[in-house]
Amino acid sequence: MESNKHDVTAPLVFAITIAAIGSFQFGYNAGVINAPEVIIKDFINYTLEERLEKLPTEVLLTSLWSLSVAIFSVGGMIGSSSVGLFVNRFGRRNSMLIVNLWLVVPTGLPPFWLDCSSLQLHSI
């Protein structure tokens, strides 16, 4: 009879470590997003007050804040689901370059919309 040998291999340990680090990064980013909650809620309150010419309700503020935080997770799901498509079509190196363009462009834009009270622009 053959014995079932279950060894812990280096690639298995590496994969588990990377998965754990990825989970840590997601949790850290969720904490970073929640840290400026008061500032962002004040911005949303100010912007909606100017547009609607009345104070928004606390329910509306909380709903918009919750949506802003939830969109982060949805973006992560869409991004991780599309990795295979990008790599198969463009290759690893070109995929990294394309994805980093999506990071560089929004990073340079905030100075141009500081005077613009748009919730959509500030959430990019």
XYZ file of C-alpha atoms in Angstrom:
124
model
C 0.000 0.000 0.000
C 1.088 3.489 -0.742
C 1.100 5.978 2.069
C -0.332 9.427 1.541
C 2.520 11.776 2.176
C 1.492 15.334 3.011
C 4.607 17.450 3.117
C 4.671 21.160 3.654
C 6.590 22.512 0.693
C 8.313 25.847 0.273
C 5.864 27.027 -2.440
C 2.935 26.192 -0.143
C 4.433 28.203 2.728
C 5.180 31.058 0.325
C 1.591 31.082 -1.010
C 0.132 31.077 2.500
C 2.456 33.906 3.553
C 1.514 36.031 0.538
C -2.200 35.434 1.174
C -1.785 36.477 4.811
C 0.126 39.620 3.860
C -2.580 40.482 1.305
C -5.236 40.176 3.993
C -3.221 42.433 6.283
C -2.910 45.021 3.531
C -6.668 45.010 2.939
C -7.352 45.455 6.652
C -4.797 48.253 6.903
C -6.350 50.085 3.951
C -9.809 49.746 5.477
C -8.432 51.378 8.629
C -6.806 54.164 6.633
C -10.070 54.837 4.811
C -12.032 55.045 8.063
C -9.543 57.370 9.799
C -10.605 60.616 8.030
C -14.322 59.845 8.410
C -15.177 63.142 10.119
C -13.304 65.235 7.544
C -14.905 63.469 4.590
C -18.377 63.627 6.143
C -17.870 67.371 6.692
C -16.906 67.749 3.022
C -19.969 65.782 1.902
C -22.158 67.837 4.256
C -20.746 71.136 2.967
C -21.063 70.129 -0.689
C -24.625 68.858 -0.371
C -25.641 71.900 1.667
C -24.424 74.178 -1.134
C -26.128 72.151 -3.856
C -29.422 71.422 -2.103
C -29.506 74.697 -0.132
C -30.511 72.793 3.001
C -28.767 70.549 5.497
C -28.629 66.901 4.453
C -29.994 64.384 6.929
C -27.700 62.257 9.059
C -29.054 59.174 7.283
C -27.997 60.581 3.908
C -24.528 61.474 5.208
C -24.047 58.026 6.708
C -25.313 56.358 3.534
C -22.922 58.318 1.320
C -20.040 57.611 3.687
C -20.876 53.896 3.714
C -21.049 53.879 -0.073
C -17.642 55.569 -0.288
C -16.047 52.940 1.947
C -17.827 50.036 0.221
C -16.697 51.154 -3.230
C -13.112 50.512 -2.115
C -13.886 46.818 -1.628
C -15.818 46.583 -4.884
C -12.870 48.108 -6.722
C -10.594 45.501 -5.174
C -12.877 42.686 -6.301
C -13.096 44.020 -9.849
C -9.348 44.580 -9.993
C -8.438 41.148 -8.707
C -10.938 39.515 -11.058
C -9.517 41.284 -14.104
C -5.853 40.472 -13.456
C -5.988 37.283 -15.513
C -7.501 39.083 -18.489
C -4.799 41.756 -18.453
C -1.914 39.311 -18.042
C -3.150 36.998 -20.792
C -3.693 39.853 -23.202
C -0.775 42.212 -22.471
C 1.767 40.115 -20.573
C 3.029 40.628 -17.037
C 5.260 43.643 -17.590
C 2.817 45.573 -19.774
C -0.032 44.785 -17.379
C 1.947 46.329 -14.525
C 2.598 49.432 -16.619
C -1.066 49.792 -17.602
C -2.285 49.356 -14.033
C 0.245 51.874 -12.739
C -1.028 54.435 -15.243
C -4.369 54.181 -13.430
C -2.486 55.099 -10.245
C -0.326 57.913 -11.626
C -3.071 59.881 -13.384
C -5.430 60.300 -10.374
C -2.462 61.070 -8.130
C -1.596 64.131 -10.205
C -5.137 65.461 -10.582
C -6.173 66.660 -7.071
C -4.521 70.106 -7.319
C -6.709 70.835 -10.342
C -10.012 70.131 -8.608
C -9.417 71.695 -5.184
C -11.885 74.468 -5.976
C -14.367 72.046 -7.482
C -16.894 70.816 -4.920
C -17.644 67.565 -6.649
C -18.129 64.400 -4.633
C -17.445 62.307 -7.701
C -14.043 63.863 -8.420
C -12.852 63.628 -4.844
C -13.729 59.952 -4.635
C -11.394 58.967 -7.497
